[in-house]
C-alpha atoms as a PDB file:
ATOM      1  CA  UNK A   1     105.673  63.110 172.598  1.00  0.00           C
ATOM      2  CA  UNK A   2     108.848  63.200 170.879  1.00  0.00           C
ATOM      3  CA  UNK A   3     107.532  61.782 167.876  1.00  0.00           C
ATOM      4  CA  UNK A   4     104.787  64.629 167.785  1.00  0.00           C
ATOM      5  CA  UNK A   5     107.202  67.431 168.136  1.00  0.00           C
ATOM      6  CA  UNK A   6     109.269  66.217 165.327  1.00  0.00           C
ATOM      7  CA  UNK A   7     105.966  65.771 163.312  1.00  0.00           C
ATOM      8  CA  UNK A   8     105.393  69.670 164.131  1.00  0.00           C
ATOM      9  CA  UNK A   9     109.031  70.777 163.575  1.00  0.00           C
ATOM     10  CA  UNK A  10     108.952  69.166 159.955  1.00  0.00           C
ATOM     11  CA  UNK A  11     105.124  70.652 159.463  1.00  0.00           C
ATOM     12  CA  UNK A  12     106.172  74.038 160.387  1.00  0.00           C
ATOM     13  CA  UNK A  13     109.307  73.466 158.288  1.00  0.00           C
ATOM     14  CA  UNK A  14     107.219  72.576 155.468  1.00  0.00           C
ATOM     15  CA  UNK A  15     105.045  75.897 156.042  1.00  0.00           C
ATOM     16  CA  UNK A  16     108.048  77.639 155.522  1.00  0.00           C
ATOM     17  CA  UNK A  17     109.113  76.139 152.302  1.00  0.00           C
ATOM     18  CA  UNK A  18     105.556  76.403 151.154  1.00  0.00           C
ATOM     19  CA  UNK A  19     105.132  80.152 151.961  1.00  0.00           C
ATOM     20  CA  UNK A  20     108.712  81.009 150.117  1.00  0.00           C
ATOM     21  CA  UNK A  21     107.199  78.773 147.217  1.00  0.00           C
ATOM     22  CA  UNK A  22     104.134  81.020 147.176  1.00  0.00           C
ATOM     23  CA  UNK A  23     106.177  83.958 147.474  1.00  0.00           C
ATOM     24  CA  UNK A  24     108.629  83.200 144.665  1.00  0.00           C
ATOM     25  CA  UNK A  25     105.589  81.790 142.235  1.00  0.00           C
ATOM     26  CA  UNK A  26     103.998  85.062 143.148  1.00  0.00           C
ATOM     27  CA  UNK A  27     107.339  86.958 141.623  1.00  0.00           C
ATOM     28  CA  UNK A  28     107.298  85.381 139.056  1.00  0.00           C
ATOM     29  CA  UNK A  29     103.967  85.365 138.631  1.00  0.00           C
ATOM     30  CA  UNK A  30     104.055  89.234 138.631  1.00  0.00           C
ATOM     31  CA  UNK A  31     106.998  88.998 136.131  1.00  0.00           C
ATOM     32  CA  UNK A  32     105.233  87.377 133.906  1.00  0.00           C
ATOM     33  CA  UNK A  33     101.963  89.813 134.375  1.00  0.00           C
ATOM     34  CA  UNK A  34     104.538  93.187 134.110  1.00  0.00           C
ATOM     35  CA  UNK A  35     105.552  91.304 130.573  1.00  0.00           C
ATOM     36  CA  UNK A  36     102.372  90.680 129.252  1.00  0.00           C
ATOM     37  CA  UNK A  37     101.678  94.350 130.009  1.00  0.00           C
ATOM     38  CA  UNK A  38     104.614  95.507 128.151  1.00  0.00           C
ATOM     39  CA  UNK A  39     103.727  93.207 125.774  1.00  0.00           C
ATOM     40  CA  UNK A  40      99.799  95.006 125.472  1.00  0.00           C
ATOM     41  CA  UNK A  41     101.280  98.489 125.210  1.00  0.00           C
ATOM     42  CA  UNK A  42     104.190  97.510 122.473  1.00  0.00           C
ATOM     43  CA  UNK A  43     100.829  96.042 120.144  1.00  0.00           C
ATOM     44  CA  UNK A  44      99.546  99.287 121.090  1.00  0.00           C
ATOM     45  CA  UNK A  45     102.025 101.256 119.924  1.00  0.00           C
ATOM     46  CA  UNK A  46     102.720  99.473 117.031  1.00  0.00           C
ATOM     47  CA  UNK A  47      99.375  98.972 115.351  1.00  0.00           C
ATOM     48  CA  UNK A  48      98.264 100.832 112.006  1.00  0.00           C
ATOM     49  CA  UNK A  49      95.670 102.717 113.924  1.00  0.00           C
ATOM     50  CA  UNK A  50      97.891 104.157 116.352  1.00  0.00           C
ATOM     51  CA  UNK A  51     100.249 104.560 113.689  1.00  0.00           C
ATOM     52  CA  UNK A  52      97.437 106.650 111.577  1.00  0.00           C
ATOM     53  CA  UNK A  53      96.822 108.549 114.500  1.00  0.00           C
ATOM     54  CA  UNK A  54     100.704 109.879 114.506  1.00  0.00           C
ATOM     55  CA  UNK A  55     100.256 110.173 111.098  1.00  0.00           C
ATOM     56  CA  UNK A  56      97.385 112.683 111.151  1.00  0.00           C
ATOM     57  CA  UNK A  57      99.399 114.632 113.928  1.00  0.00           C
ATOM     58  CA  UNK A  58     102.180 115.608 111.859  1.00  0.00           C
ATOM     59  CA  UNK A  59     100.271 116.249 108.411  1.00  0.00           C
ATOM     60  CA  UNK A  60      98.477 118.808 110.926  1.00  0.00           C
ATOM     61  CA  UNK A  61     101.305 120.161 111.934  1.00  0.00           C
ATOM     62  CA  UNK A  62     103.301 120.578 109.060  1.00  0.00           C
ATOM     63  CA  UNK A  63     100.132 122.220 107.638  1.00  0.00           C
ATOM     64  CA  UNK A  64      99.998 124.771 110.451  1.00  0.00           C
ATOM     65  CA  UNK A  65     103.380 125.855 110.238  1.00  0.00           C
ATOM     66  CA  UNK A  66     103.730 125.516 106.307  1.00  0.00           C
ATOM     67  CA  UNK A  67     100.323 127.720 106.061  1.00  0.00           C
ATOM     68  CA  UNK A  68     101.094 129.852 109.094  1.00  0.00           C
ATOM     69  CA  UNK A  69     104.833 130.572 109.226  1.00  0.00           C
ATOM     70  CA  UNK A  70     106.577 132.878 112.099  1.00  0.00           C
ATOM     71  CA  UNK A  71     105.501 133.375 114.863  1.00  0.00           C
ATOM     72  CA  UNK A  72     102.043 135.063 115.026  1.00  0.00           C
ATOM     73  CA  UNK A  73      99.824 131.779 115.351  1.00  0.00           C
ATOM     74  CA  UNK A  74      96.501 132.076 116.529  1.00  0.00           C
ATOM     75  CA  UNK A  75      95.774 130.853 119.920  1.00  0.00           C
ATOM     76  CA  UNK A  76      94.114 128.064 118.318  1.00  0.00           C
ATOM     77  CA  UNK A  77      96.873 126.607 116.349  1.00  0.00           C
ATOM     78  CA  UNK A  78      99.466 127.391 118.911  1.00  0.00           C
ATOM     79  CA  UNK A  79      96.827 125.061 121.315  1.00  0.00           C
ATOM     80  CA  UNK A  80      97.477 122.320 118.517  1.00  0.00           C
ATOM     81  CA  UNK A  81     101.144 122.845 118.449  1.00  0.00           C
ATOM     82  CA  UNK A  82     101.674 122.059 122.199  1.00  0.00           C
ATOM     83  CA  UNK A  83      99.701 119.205 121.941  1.00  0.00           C
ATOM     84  CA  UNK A  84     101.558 117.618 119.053  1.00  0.00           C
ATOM     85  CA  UNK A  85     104.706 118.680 120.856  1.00  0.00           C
ATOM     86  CA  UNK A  86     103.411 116.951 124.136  1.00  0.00           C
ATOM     87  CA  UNK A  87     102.222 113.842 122.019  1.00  0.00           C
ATOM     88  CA  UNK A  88     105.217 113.250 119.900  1.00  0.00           C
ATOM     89  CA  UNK A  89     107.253 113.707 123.450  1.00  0.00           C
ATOM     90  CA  UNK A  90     104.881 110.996 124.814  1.00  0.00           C
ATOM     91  CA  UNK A  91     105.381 108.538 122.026  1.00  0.00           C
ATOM     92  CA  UNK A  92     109.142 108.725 121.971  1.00  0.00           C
ATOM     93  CA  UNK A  93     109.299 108.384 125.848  1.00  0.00           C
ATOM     94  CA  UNK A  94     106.689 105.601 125.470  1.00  0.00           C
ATOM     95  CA  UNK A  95     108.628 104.027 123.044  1.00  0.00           C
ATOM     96  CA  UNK A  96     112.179 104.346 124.256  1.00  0.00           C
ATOM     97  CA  UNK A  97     110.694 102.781 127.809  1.00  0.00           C
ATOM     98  CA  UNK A  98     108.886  99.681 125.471  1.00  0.00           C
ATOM     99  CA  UNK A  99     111.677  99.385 123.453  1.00  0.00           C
ATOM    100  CA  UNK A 100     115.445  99.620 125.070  1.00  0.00           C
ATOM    101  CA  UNK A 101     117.840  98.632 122.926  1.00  0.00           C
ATOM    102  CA  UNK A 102     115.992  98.491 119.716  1.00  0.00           C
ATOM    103  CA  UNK A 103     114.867 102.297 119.739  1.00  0.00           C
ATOM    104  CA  UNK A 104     118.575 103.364 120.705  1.00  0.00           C
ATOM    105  CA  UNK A 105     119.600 101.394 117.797  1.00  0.00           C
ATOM    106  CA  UNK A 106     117.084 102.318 115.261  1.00  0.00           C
ATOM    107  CA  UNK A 107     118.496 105.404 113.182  1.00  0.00           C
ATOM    108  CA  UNK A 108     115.023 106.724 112.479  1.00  0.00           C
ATOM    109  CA  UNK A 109     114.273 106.940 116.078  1.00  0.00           C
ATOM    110  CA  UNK A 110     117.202 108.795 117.085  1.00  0.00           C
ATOM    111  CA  UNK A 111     116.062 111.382 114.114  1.00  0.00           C
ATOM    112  CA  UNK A 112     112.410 111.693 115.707  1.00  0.00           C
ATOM    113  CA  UNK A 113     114.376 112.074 119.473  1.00  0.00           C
ATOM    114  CA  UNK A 114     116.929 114.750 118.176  1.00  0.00           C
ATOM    115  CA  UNK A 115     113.800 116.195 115.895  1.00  0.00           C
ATOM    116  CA  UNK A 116     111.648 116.527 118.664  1.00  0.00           C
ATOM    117  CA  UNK A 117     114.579 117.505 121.260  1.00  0.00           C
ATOM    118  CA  UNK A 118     114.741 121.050 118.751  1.00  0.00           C
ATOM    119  CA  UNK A 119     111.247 121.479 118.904  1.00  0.00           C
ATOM    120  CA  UNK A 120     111.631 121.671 122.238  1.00  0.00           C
ATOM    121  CA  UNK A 121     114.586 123.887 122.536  1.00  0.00           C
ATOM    122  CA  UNK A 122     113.024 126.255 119.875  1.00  0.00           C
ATOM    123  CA  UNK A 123     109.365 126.462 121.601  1.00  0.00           C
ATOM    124  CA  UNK A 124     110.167 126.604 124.887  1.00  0.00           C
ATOM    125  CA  UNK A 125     113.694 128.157 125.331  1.00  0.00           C
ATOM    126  CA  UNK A 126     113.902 131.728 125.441  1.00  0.00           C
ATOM    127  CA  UNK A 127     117.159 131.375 123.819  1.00  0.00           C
ATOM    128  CA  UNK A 128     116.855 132.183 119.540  1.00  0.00           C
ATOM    129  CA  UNK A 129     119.684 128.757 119.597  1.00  0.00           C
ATOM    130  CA  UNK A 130     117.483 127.818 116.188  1.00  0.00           C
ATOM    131  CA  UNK A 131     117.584 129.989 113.137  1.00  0.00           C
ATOM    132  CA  UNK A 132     115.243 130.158 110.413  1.00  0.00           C
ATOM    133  CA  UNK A 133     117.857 128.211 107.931  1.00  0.00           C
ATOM    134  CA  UNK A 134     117.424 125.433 110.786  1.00  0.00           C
ATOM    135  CA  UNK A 135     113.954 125.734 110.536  1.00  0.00           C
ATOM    136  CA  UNK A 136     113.560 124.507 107.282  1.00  0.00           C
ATOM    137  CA  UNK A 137     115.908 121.561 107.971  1.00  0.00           C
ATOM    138  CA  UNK A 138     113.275 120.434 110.710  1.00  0.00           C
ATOM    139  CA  UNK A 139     110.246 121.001 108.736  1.00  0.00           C
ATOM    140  CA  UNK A 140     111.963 118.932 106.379  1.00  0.00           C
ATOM    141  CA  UNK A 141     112.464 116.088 109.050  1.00  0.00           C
ATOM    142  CA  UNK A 142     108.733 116.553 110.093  1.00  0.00           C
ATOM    143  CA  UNK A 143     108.163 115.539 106.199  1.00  0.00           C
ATOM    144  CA  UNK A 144     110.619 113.034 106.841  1.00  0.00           C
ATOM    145  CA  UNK A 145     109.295 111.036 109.749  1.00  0.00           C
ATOM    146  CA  UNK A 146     105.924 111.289 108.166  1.00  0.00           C
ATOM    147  CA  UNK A 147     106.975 109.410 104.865  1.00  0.00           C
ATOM    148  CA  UNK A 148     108.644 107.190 107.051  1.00  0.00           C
ATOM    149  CA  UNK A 149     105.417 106.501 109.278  1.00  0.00           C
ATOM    150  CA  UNK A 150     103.412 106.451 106.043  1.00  0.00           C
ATOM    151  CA  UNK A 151     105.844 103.518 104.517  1.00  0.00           C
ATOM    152  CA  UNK A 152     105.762 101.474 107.422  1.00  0.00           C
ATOM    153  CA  UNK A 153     102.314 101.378 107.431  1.00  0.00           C
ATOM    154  CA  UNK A 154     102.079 100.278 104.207  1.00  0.00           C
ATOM    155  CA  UNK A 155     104.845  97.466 104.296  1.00  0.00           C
ATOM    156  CA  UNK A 156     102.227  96.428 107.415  1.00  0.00           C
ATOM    157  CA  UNK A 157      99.289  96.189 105.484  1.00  0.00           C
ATOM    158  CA  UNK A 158     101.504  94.712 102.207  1.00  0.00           C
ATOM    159  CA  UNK A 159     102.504  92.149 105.170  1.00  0.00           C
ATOM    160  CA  UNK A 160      98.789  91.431 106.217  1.00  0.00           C
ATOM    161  CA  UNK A 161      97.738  91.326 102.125  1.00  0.00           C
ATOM    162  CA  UNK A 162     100.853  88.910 101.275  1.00  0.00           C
ATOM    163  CA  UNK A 163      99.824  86.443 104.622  1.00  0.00           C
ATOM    164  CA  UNK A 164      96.144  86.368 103.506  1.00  0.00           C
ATOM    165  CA  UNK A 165      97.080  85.822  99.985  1.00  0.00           C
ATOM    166  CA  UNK A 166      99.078  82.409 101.110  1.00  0.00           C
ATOM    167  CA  UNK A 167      96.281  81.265 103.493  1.00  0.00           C
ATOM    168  CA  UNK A 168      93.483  81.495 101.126  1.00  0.00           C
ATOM    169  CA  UNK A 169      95.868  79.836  98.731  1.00  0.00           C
ATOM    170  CA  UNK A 170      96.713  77.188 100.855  1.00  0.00           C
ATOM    171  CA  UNK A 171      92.836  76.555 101.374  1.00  0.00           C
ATOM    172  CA  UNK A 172      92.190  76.826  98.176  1.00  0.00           C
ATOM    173  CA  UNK A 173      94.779  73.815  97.720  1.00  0.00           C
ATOM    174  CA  UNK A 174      93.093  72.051 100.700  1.00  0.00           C
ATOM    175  CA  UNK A 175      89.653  71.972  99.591  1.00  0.00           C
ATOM    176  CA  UNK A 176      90.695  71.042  95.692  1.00  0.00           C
ATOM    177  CA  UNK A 177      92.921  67.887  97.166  1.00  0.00           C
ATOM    178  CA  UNK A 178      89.560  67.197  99.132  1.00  0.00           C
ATOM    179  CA  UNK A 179      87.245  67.991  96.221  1.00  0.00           C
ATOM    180  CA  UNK A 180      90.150  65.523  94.030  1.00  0.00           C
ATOM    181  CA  UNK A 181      89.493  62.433  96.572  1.00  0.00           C
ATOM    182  CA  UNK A 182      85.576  63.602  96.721  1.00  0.00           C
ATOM    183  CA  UNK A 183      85.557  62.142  93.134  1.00  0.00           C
ATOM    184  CA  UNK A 184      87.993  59.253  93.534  1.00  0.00           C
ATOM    185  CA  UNK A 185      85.685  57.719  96.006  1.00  0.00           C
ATOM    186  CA  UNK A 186      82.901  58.486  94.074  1.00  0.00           C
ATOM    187  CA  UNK A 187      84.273  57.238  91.131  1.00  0.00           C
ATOM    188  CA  UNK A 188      85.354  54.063  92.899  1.00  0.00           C
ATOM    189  CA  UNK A 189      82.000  53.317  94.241  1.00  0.00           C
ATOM    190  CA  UNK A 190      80.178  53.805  90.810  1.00  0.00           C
ATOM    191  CA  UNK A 191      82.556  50.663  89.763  1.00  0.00           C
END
Protein backbone atom coordinates (compact mmCIF):
# COMPACT_ATOMS: atom_id res chain seq x y z
CA UNK A 1 0.00 0.00 0.00
CA UNK A 2 2.80 2.16 0.74
CA UNK A 3 4.40 1.55 -2.39
CA UNK A 4 1.09 2.64 -4.26
CA UNK A 5 0.73 5.86 -2.45
CA UNK A 6 4.19 6.88 -3.25
CA UNK A 7 3.49 5.78 -6.92
CA UNK A 8 0.41 8.36 -6.69
CA UNK A 9 2.28 11.11 -4.77
CA UNK A 10 5.08 11.14 -7.57
CA UNK A 11 2.12 10.79 -10.43
CA UNK A 12 0.28 13.65 -9.08
CA UNK A 13 3.64 15.40 -8.65
CA UNK A 14 4.37 14.80 -12.14
CA UNK A 15 0.77 16.28 -13.14
CA UNK A 16 1.86 19.24 -11.60
CA UNK A 17 5.09 19.73 -13.36
CA UNK A 18 3.36 18.76 -16.54
CA UNK A 19 0.46 21.29 -16.22
CA UNK A 20 3.12 24.30 -15.33
CA UNK A 21 5.04 22.90 -18.50
CA UNK A 22 1.85 23.34 -20.53
CA UNK A 23 1.21 26.53 -19.00
CA UNK A 24 4.64 28.08 -19.55
CA UNK A 25 4.89 26.48 -23.36
CA UNK A 26 1.50 28.06 -23.72
CA UNK A 27 3.23 31.68 -22.74
CA UNK A 28 5.49 31.35 -24.71
CA UNK A 29 3.68 29.99 -27.19
CA UNK A 30 1.45 33.15 -27.16
CA UNK A 31 4.71 35.24 -27.16
CA UNK A 32 5.75 33.97 -29.99
CA UNK A 33 2.06 34.27 -31.76
CA UNK A 34 1.79 38.27 -30.33
CA UNK A 35 5.38 38.54 -32.36
CA UNK A 36 4.49 37.09 -35.42
CA UNK A 37 1.50 39.45 -35.31
CA UNK A 38 3.60 42.42 -34.84
CA UNK A 39 5.66 41.05 -37.21
CA UNK A 40 2.35 40.84 -40.00
CA UNK A 41 1.34 44.42 -39.26
CA UNK A 42 5.14 45.98 -39.47
CA UNK A 43 5.17 44.15 -43.40
CA UNK A 44 1.97 45.83 -43.53
CA UNK A 45 2.94 48.98 -42.84
CA UNK A 46 5.94 48.95 -44.58
CA UNK A 47 5.07 47.66 -48.02
CA UNK A 48 5.05 49.91 -51.31
CA UNK A 49 1.34 49.54 -51.53
CA UNK A 50 0.57 50.79 -48.26
CA UNK A 51 3.18 53.19 -48.77
CA UNK A 52 1.33 54.40 -52.21
CA UNK A 53 -1.70 54.55 -50.39
CA UNK A 54 -0.11 57.39 -47.89
CA UNK A 55 1.24 58.70 -50.78
CA UNK A 56 -2.03 59.41 -52.62
CA UNK A 57 -3.41 60.85 -49.21
CA UNK A 58 -1.19 63.68 -49.00
CA UNK A 59 -0.93 64.63 -52.87
CA UNK A 60 -4.86 64.93 -52.13
CA UNK A 61 -4.45 66.93 -49.54
CA UNK A 62 -1.96 69.26 -50.45
CA UNK A 63 -4.13 69.68 -53.59
CA UNK A 64 -7.19 70.62 -51.55
CA UNK A 65 -5.64 73.11 -49.54
CA UNK A 66 -3.16 74.48 -52.31
CA UNK A 67 -6.42 74.80 -54.72
CA UNK A 68 -8.80 75.73 -51.92
CA UNK A 69 -7.00 77.96 -49.41
CA UNK A 70 -8.80 79.53 -46.11
CA UNK A 71 -11.21 78.40 -44.70
CA UNK A 72 -14.41 78.14 -46.82
CA UNK A 73 -14.00 74.36 -47.98
CA UNK A 74 -16.84 72.64 -49.23
CA UNK A 75 -18.34 70.05 -47.10
CA UNK A 76 -16.87 67.65 -49.38
CA UNK A 77 -13.29 68.46 -49.09
CA UNK A 78 -13.51 69.31 -45.46
CA UNK A 79 -15.01 65.32 -45.32
CA UNK A 80 -11.53 64.46 -47.01
CA UNK A 81 -9.55 66.57 -44.70
CA UNK A 82 -10.74 64.77 -41.49
CA UNK A 83 -10.13 61.66 -42.94
CA UNK A 84 -6.54 62.31 -43.93
CA UNK A 85 -6.18 63.92 -40.53
CA UNK A 86 -7.68 60.70 -38.85
CA UNK A 87 -5.46 58.45 -41.21
CA UNK A 88 -2.16 60.13 -40.88
CA UNK A 89 -3.05 60.08 -36.86
CA UNK A 90 -3.62 56.30 -37.33
CA UNK A 91 -0.40 55.60 -39.12
CA UNK A 92 1.83 57.48 -36.73
CA UNK A 93 0.09 55.81 -33.67
CA UNK A 94 0.33 52.52 -35.62
CA UNK A 95 3.72 53.04 -36.21
CA UNK A 96 5.07 54.46 -32.99
CA UNK A 97 3.22 51.18 -31.23
CA UNK A 98 5.16 48.74 -34.16
CA UNK A 99 8.11 50.52 -33.89
CA UNK A 100 9.43 51.82 -30.22
CA UNK A 101 12.61 52.91 -30.31
CA UNK A 102 13.25 53.17 -33.95
CA UNK A 103 10.30 55.72 -34.69
CA UNK A 104 11.44 57.90 -31.56
CA UNK A 105 14.76 57.87 -33.10
CA UNK A 106 14.00 58.43 -36.67
CA UNK A 107 14.14 62.35 -37.37
CA UNK A 108 11.60 62.10 -40.16
CA UNK A 109 9.12 60.58 -37.90
CA UNK A 110 9.30 63.03 -35.25
CA UNK A 111 8.63 65.72 -38.27
CA UNK A 112 5.37 63.71 -39.42
CA UNK A 113 4.38 63.50 -35.28
CA UNK A 114 5.04 67.30 -34.64
CA UNK A 115 3.47 67.91 -38.41
CA UNK A 116 0.50 66.16 -37.69
CA UNK A 117 0.36 67.30 -33.83
CA UNK A 118 -0.31 71.18 -35.66
CA UNK A 119 -2.79 69.88 -37.81
CA UNK A 120 -4.42 68.96 -35.02
CA UNK A 121 -4.07 71.98 -32.90
CA UNK A 122 -5.03 74.18 -35.95
CA UNK A 123 -8.30 72.04 -37.00
CA UNK A 124 -9.62 71.28 -33.98
CA UNK A 125 -8.61 73.97 -31.37
CA UNK A 126 -10.64 76.91 -31.18
CA UNK A 127 -7.58 78.71 -30.31
CA UNK A 128 -6.00 80.84 -33.78
CA UNK A 129 -2.27 79.33 -31.88
CA UNK A 130 -1.28 78.86 -35.90
CA UNK A 131 -0.89 81.80 -38.18
CA UNK A 132 -1.00 81.91 -41.77
CA UNK A 133 3.06 82.45 -41.96
CA UNK A 134 2.93 78.94 -40.04
CA UNK A 135 0.76 77.70 -42.48
CA UNK A 136 2.95 77.76 -45.20
CA UNK A 137 5.76 76.18 -43.14
CA UNK A 138 3.37 73.05 -42.74
CA UNK A 139 2.22 72.87 -46.21
CA UNK A 140 5.73 72.87 -46.88
CA UNK A 141 6.31 69.79 -44.50
CA UNK A 142 3.20 68.08 -46.12
CA UNK A 143 5.50 68.47 -49.45
CA UNK A 144 8.14 67.32 -47.35
CA UNK A 145 6.98 64.01 -45.98
CA UNK A 146 5.59 63.28 -49.36
CA UNK A 147 9.08 63.48 -51.19
CA UNK A 148 10.27 61.63 -48.43
CA UNK A 149 7.52 58.77 -48.81
CA UNK A 150 8.02 59.03 -52.57
CA UNK A 151 12.05 58.34 -52.14
CA UNK A 152 11.68 55.56 -49.96
CA UNK A 153 9.61 53.92 -52.18
CA UNK A 154 11.81 54.14 -54.79
CA UNK A 155 15.12 53.09 -52.91
CA UNK A 156 12.49 49.89 -52.21
CA UNK A 157 11.84 49.09 -55.59
CA UNK A 158 15.79 50.13 -56.64
CA UNK A 159 16.36 47.40 -53.72
CA UNK A 160 13.95 44.74 -55.31
CA UNK A 161 15.52 45.72 -59.11
CA UNK A 162 19.30 45.50 -57.73
CA UNK A 163 18.37 41.78 -55.82
CA UNK A 164 16.74 40.47 -59.05
CA UNK A 165 19.49 41.78 -61.13
CA UNK A 166 22.13 39.51 -58.96
CA UNK A 167 19.84 36.42 -58.94
CA UNK A 168 19.23 36.22 -62.55
CA UNK A 169 22.93 36.87 -62.83
CA UNK A 170 23.90 34.32 -60.64
CA UNK A 171 21.62 31.85 -62.74
CA UNK A 172 22.74 32.98 -65.60
CA UNK A 173 26.35 31.89 -64.26
CA UNK A 174 24.79 28.58 -63.06
CA UNK A 175 23.31 27.37 -66.13
CA UNK A 176 26.54 28.56 -68.42
CA UNK A 177 28.99 26.47 -65.83
CA UNK A 178 26.31 23.65 -66.50
CA UNK A 179 25.95 24.33 -70.22
CA UNK A 180 30.34 24.48 -70.00
CA UNK A 181 30.42 20.73 -68.46
CA UNK A 182 27.25 19.84 -70.89
CA UNK A 183 29.98 20.01 -73.63
CA UNK A 184 32.97 18.63 -71.73
CA UNK A 185 31.16 15.41 -71.32
CA UNK A 186 30.02 15.50 -74.60
CA UNK A 187 33.14 16.22 -75.95
CA UNK A 188 34.75 13.48 -73.88
CA UNK A 189 32.43 10.85 -75.01
CA UNK A 190 32.82 11.71 -78.81
CA UNK A 191 36.68 10.64 -78.05
Amino acid sequence: EKALEEKAKKLIGDGDKLEERAATTTASEMASEHRARFEICRQFVERPSTQLLTIFFIYLDIIGHCLLPGENLSSMWNAIFHFTTAFFTFELLLQALLFHARFFSHWGCLVDTVLIAMRLVRGYSSFEIINQHHLVLLYFLRCWRFARLLNSFIATEKQKYTALRRKLKSQIESTNDWKKKALLSEDIAKE
